[in-house]
PDB file of C-alpha atoms in Angstrom:
ATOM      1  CA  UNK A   1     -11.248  32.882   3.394  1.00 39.00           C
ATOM      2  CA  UNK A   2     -10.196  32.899  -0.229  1.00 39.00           C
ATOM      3  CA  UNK A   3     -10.544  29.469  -2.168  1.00 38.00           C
ATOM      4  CA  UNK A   4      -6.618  28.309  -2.157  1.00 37.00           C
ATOM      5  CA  UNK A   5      -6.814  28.666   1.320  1.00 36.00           C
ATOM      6  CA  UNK A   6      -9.272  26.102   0.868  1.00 34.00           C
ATOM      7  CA  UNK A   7      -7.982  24.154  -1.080  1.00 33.00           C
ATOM      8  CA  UNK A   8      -4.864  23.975   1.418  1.00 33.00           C
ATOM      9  CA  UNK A   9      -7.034  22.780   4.256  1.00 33.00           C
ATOM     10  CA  UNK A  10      -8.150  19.835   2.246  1.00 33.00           C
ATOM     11  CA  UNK A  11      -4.939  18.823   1.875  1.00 36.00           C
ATOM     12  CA  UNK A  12      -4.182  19.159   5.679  1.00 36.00           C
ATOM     13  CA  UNK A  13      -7.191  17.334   6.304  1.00 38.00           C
ATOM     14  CA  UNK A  14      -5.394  14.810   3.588  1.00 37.00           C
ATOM     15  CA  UNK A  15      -2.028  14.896   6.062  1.00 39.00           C
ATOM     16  CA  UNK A  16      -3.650  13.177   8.902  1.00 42.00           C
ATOM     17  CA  UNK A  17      -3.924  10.362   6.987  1.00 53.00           C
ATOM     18  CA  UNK A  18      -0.824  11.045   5.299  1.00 69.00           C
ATOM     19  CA  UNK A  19       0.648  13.092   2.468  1.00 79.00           C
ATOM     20  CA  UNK A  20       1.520  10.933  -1.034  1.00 85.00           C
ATOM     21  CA  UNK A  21       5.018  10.645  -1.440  1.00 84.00           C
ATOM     22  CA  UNK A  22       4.872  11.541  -4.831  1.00 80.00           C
ATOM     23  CA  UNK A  23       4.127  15.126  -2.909  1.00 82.00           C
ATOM     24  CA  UNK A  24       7.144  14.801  -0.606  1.00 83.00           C
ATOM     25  CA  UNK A  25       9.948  12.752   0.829  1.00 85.00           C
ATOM     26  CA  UNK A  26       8.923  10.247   3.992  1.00 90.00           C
ATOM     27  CA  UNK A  27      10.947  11.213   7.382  1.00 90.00           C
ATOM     28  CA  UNK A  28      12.828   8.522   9.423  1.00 91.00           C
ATOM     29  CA  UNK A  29       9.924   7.705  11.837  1.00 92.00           C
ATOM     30  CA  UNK A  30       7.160   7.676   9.305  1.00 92.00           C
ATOM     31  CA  UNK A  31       9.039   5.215   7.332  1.00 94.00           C
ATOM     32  CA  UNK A  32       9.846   2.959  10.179  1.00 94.00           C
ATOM     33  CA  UNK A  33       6.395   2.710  11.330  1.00 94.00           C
ATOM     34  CA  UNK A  34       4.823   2.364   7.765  1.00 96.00           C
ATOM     35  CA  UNK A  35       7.445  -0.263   6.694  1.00 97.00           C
ATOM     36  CA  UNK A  36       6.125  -2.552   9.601  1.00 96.00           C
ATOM     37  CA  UNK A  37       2.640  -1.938   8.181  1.00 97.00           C
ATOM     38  CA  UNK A  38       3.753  -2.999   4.541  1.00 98.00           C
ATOM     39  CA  UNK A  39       5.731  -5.972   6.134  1.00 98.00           C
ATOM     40  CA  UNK A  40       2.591  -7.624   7.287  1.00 98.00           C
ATOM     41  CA  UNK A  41       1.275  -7.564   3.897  1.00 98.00           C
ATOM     42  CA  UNK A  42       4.714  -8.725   2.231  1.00 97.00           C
ATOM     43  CA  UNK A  43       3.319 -12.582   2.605  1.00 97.00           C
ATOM     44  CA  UNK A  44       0.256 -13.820   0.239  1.00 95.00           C
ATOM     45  CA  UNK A  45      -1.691 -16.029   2.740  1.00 95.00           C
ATOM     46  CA  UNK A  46      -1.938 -12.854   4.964  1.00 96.00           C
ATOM     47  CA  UNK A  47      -2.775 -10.472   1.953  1.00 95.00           C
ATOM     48  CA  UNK A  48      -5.602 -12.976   1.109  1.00 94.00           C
ATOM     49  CA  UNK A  49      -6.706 -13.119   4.690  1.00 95.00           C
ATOM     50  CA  UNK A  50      -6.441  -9.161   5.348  1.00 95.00           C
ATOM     51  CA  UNK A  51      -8.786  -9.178   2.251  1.00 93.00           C
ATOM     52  CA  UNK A  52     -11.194 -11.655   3.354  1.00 93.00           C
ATOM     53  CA  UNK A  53     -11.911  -9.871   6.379  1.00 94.00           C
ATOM     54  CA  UNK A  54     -12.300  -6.552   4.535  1.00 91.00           C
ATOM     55  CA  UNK A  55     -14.687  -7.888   2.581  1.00 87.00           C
ATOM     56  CA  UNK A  56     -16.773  -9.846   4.665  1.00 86.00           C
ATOM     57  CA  UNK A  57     -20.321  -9.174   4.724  1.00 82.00           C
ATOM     58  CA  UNK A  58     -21.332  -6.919   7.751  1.00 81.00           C
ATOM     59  CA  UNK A  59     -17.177  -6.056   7.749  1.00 81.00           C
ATOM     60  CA  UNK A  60     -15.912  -8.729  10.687  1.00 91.00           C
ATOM     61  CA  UNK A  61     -15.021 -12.207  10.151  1.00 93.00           C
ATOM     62  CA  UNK A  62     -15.564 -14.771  13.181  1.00 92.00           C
ATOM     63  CA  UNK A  63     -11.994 -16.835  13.132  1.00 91.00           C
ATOM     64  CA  UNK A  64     -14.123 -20.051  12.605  1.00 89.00           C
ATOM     65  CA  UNK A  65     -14.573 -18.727   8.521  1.00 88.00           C
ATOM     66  CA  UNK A  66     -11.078 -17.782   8.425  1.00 90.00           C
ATOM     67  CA  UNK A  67      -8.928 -21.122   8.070  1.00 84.00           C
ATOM     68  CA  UNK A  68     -11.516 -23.083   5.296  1.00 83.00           C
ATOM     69  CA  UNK A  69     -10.207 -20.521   2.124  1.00 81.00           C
ATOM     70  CA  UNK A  70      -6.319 -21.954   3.275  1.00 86.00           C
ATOM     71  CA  UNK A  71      -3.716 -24.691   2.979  1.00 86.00           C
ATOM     72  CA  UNK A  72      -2.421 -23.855   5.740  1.00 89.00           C
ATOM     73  CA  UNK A  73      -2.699 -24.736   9.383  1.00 89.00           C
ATOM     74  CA  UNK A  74      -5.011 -23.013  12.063  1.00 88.00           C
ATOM     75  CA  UNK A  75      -2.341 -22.128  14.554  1.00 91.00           C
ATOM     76  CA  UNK A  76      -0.789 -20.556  10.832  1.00 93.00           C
ATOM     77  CA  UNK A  77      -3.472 -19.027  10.322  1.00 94.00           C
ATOM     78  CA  UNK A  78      -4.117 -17.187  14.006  1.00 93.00           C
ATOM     79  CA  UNK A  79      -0.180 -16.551  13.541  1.00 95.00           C
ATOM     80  CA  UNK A  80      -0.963 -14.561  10.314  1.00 96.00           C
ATOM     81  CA  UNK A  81      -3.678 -13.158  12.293  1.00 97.00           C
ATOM     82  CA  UNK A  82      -1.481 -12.221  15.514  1.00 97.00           C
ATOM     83  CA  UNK A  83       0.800 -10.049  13.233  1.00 97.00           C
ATOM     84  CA  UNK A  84      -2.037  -8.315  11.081  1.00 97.00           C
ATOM     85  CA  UNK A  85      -3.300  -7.017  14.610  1.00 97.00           C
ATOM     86  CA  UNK A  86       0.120  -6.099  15.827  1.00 97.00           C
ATOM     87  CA  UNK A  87       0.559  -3.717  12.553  1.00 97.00           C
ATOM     88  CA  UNK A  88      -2.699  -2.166  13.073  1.00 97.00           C
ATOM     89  CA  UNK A  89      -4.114  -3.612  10.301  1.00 97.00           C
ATOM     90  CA  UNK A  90      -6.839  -5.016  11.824  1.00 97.00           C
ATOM     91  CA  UNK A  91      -8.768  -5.270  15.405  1.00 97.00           C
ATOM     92  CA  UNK A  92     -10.400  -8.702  16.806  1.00 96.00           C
ATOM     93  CA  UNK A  93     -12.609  -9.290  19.930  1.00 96.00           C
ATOM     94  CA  UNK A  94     -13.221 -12.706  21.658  1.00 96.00           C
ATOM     95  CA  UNK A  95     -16.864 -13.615  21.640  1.00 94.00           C
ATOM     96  CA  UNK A  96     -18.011 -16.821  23.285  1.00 94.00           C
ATOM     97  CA  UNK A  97     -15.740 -19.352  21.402  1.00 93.00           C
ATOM     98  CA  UNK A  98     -14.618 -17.584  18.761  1.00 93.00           C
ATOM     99  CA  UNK A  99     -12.813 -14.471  18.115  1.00 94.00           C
ATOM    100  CA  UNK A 100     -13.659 -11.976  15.632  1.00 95.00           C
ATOM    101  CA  UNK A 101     -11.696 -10.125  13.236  1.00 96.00           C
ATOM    102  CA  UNK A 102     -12.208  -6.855  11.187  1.00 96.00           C
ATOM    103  CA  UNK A 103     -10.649  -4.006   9.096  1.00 95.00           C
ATOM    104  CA  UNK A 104      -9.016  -0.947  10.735  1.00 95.00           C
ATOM    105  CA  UNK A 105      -9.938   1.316   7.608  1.00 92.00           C
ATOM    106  CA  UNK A 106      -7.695   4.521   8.870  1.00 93.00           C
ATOM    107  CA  UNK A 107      -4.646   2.307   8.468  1.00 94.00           C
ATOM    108  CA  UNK A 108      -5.520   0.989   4.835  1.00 93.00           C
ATOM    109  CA  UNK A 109      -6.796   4.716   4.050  1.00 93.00           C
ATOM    110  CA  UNK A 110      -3.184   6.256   5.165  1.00 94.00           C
ATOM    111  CA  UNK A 111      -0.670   3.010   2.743  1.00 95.00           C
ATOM    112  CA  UNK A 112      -3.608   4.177   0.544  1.00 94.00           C
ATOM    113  CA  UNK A 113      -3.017   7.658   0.463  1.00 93.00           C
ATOM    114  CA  UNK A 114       0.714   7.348   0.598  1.00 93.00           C
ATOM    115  CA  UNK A 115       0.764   5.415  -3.080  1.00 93.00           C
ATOM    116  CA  UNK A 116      -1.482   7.481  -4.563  1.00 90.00           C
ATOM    117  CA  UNK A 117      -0.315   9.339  -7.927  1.00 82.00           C
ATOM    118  CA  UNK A 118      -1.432  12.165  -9.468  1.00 75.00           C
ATOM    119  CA  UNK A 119      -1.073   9.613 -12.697  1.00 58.00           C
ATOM    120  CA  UNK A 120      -1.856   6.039 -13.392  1.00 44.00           C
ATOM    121  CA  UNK A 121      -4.881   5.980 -10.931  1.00 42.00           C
ATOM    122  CA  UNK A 122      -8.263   5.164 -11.597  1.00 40.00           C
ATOM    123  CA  UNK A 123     -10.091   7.555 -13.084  1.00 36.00           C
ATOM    124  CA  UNK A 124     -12.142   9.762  -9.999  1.00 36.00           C
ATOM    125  CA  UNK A 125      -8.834   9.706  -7.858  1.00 36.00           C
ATOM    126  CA  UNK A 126      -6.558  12.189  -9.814  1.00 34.00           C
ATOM    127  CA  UNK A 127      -6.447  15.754  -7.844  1.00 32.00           C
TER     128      UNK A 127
ATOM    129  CA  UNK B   1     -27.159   4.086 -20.793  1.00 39.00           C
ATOM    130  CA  UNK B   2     -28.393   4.663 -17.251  1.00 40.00           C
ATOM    131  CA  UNK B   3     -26.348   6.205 -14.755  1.00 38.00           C
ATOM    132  CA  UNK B   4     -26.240   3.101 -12.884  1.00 37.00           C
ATOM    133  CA  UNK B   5     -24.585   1.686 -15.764  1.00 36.00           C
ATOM    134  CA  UNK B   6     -21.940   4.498 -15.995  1.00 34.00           C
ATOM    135  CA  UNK B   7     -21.501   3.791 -12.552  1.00 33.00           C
ATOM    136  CA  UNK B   8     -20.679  -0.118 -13.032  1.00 33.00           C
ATOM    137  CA  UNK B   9     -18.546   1.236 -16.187  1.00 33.00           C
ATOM    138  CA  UNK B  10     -16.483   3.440 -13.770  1.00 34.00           C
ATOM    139  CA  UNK B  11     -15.809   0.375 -11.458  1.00 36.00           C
ATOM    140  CA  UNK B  12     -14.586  -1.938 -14.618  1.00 37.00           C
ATOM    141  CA  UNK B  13     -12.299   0.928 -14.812  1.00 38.00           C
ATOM    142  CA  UNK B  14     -10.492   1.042 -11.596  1.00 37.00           C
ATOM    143  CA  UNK B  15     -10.565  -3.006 -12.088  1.00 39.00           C
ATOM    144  CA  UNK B  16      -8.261  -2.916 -14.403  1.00 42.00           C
ATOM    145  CA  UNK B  17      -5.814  -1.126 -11.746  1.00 53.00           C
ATOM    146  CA  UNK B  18      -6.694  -3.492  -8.461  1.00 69.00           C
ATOM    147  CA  UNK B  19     -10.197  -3.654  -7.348  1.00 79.00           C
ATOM    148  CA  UNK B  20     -10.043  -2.553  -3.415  1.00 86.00           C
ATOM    149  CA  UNK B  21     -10.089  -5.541  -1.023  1.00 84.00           C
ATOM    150  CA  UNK B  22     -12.725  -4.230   0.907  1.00 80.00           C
ATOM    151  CA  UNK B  23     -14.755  -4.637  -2.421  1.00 82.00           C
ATOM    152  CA  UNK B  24     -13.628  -8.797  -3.049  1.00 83.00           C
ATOM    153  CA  UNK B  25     -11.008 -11.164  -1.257  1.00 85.00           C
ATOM    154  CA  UNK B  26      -8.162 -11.630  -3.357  1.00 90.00           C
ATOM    155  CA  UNK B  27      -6.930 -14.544  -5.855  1.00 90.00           C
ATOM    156  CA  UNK B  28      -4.278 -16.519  -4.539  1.00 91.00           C
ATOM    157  CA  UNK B  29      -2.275 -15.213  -8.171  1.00 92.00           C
ATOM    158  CA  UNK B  30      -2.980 -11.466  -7.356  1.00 92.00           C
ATOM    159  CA  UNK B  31      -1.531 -12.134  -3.725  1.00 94.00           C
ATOM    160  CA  UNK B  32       1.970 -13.838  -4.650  1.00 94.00           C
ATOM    161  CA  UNK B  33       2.478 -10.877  -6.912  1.00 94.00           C
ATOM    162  CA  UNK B  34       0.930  -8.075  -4.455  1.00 96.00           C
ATOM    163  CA  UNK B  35       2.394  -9.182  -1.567  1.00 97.00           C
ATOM    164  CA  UNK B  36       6.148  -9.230  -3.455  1.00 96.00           C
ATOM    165  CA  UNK B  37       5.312  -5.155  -4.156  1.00 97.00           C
ATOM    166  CA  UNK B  38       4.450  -4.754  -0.590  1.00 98.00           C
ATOM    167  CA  UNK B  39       7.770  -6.734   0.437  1.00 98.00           C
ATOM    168  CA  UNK B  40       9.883  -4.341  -1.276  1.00 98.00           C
ATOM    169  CA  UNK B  41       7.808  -1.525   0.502  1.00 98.00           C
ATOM    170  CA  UNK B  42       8.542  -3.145   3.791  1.00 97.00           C
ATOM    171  CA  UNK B  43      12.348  -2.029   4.535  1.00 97.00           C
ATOM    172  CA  UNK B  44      12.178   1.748   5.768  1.00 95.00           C
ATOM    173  CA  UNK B  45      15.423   2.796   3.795  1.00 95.00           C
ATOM    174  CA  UNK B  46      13.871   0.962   0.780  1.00 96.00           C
ATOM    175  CA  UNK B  47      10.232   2.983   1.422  1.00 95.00           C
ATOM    176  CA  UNK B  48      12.291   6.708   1.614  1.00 94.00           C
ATOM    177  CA  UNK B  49      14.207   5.979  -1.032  1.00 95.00           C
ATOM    178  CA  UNK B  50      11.272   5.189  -3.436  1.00 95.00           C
ATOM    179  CA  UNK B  51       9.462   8.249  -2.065  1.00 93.00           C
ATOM    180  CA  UNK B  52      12.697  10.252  -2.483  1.00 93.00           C
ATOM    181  CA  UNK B  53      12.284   9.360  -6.056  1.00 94.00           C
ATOM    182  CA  UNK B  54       8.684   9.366  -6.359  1.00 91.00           C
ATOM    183  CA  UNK B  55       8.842  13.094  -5.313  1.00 88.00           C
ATOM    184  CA  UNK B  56      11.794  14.469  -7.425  1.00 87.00           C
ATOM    185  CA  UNK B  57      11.515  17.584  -9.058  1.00 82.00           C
ATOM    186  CA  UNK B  58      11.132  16.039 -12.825  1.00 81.00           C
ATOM    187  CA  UNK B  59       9.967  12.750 -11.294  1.00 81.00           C
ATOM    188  CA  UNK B  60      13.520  11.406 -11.777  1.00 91.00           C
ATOM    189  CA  UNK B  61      16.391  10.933  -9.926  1.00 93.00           C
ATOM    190  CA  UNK B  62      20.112  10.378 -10.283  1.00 92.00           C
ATOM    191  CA  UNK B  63      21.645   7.528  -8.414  1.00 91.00           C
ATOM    192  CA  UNK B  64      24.156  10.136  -7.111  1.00 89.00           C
ATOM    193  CA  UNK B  65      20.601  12.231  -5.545  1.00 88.00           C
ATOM    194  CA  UNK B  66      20.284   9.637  -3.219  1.00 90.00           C
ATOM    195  CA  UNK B  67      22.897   8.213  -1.320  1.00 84.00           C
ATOM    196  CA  UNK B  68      23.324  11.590   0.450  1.00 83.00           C
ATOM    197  CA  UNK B  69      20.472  11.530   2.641  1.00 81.00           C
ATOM    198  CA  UNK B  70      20.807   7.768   3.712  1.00 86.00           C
ATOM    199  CA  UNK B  71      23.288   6.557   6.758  1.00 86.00           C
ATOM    200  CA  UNK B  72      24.198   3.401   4.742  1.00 89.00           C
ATOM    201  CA  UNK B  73      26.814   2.432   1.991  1.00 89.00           C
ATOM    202  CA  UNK B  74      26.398   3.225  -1.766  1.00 88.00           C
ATOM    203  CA  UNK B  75      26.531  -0.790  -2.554  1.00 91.00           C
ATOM    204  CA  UNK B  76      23.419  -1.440  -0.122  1.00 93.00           C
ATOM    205  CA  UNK B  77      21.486   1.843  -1.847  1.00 94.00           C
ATOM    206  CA  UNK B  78      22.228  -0.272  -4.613  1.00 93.00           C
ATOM    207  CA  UNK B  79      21.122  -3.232  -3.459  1.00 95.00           C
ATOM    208  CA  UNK B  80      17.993  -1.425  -2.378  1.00 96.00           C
ATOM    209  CA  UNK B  81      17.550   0.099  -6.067  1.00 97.00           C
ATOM    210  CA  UNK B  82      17.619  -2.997  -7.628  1.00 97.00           C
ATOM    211  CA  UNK B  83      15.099  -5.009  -4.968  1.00 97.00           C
ATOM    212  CA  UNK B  84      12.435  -1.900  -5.955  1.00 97.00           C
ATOM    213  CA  UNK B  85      13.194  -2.608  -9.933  1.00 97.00           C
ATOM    214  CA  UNK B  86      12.266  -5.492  -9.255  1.00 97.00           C
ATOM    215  CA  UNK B  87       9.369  -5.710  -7.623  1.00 97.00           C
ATOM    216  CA  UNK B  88       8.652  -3.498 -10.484  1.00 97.00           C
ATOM    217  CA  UNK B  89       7.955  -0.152  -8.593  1.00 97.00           C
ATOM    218  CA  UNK B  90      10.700   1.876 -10.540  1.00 97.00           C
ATOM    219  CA  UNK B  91      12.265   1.984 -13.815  1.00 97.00           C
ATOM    220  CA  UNK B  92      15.850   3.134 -14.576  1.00 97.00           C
ATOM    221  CA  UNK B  93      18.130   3.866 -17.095  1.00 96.00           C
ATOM    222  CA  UNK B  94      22.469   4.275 -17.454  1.00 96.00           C
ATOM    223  CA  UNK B  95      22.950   7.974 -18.847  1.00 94.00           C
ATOM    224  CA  UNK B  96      26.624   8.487 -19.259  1.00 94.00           C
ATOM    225  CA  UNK B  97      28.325   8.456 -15.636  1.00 93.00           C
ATOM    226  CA  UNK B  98      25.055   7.623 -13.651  1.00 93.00           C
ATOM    227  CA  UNK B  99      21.891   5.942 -13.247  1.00 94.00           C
ATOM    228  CA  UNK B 100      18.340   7.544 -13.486  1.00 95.00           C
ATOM    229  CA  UNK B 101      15.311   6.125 -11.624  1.00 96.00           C
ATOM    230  CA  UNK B 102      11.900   7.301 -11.647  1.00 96.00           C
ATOM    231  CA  UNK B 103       8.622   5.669 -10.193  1.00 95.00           C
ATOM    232  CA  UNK B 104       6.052   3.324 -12.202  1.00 95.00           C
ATOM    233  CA  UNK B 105       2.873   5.629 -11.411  1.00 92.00           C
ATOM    234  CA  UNK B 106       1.015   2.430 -12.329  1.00 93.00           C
ATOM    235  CA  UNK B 107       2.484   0.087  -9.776  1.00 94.00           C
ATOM    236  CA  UNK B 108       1.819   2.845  -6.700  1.00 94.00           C
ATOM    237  CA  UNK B 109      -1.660   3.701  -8.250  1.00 93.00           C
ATOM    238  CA  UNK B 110      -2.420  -0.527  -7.955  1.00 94.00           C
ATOM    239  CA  UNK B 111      -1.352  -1.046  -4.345  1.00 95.00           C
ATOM    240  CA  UNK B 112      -2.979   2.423  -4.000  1.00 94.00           C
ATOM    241  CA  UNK B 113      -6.543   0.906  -5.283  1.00 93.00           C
ATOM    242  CA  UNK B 114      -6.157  -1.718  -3.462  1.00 93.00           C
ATOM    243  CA  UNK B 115      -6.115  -0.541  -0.008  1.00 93.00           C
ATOM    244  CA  UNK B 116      -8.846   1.943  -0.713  1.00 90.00           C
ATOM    245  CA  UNK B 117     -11.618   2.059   1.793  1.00 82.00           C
ATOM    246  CA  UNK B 118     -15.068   3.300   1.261  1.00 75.00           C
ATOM    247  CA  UNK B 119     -14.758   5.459   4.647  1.00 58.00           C
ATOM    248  CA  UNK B 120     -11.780   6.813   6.800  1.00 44.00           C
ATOM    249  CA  UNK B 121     -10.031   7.997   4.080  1.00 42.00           C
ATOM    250  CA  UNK B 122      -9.217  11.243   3.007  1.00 40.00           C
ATOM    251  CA  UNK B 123     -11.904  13.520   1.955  1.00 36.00           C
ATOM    252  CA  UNK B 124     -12.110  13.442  -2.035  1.00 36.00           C
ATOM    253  CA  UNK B 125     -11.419   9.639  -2.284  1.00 36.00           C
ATOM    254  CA  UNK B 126     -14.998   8.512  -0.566  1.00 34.00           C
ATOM    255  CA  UNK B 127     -17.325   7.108  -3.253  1.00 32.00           C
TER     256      UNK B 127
END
């Protein structure tokens, strides 16, 4: 196998997760189901929470730890919750009491990949 | 210097674009203005028409590129332009007759950093 070959099946490998659009144009279907995804992050109180799960120590984040950070409301906050789980953004699991929340890291790997740009990204991402 | 140090130096670096959320929760500042990128991102027209642009041969496109492709009016392409200036994910410029847009690489490469994950991503991005 000769190395662009290579080189081509890293970028399959890349399509899974999916293709920058700087590459190519987005179809019809791909765009519907990655608006929804961007539309759950389009309000700041579920930005902030998406990121305090992701970086919660050990990666999950019982509900219970969840409301303090807020001026909001807890039946707000599990609302903000309800449609960060319906986008695939991330998964939860009742334990006990509370229910626990953490990062699906496929779905912030494939908006990820999407942005990305050959130019204008951190040094170690350019390809 | 140590390595470690070039290490930490590398991460200052990629700071200055949007440190990933997996990495620290976000500032309620950083949110308002994220999550008004990621609104303009969250209309599926809006999302293949910036990735229409974003892959142009040139990296540029004429407003009269891209109304073809779209089953909606000129005005609401329009509209849809102006909501991604905005948000400050394109630039454009009147040349004569038309209107040229092209992507900020810097606005895609920040949302880009941000939803980086340490693992499911795409080979090549893992550090």
């Amino acid at each position: 196998m000769s190395k662009s070959e290579l080189v081509v099946l890293g970028q399959d490998d890349a399509a899974v997760c999916c293709s920058p659009m700087v590459r190519e144009p987005l179809g019809e279907e791909a765009a519907v189901d990655l608006a929804r995804m961007f539309k759950a992050l389009s309000d700041p109180v579920r930005l902030r929470l998406l990121s305090l799960i992701a970086s919660y120590e050990g990666g999950e984040a019982c509900v219970c730890d969840l409301t303090g950070p807020f001026d909001v409301s807890q039946p707000t906050i599990s609302h903000h919750l309800k449609v960060l789980r319906e986008a695939g953004l991330v998964g939860s699991e009742r334990r006990g009491t509370w229910v626990y929340y953490w990062v699906l890291p496929a779905a912030l790997a494939k908006l990820s990949s999407l942005l990305r740009t050959p130019s204008g990204t951190a040094a170690g991402d350019v390809r």
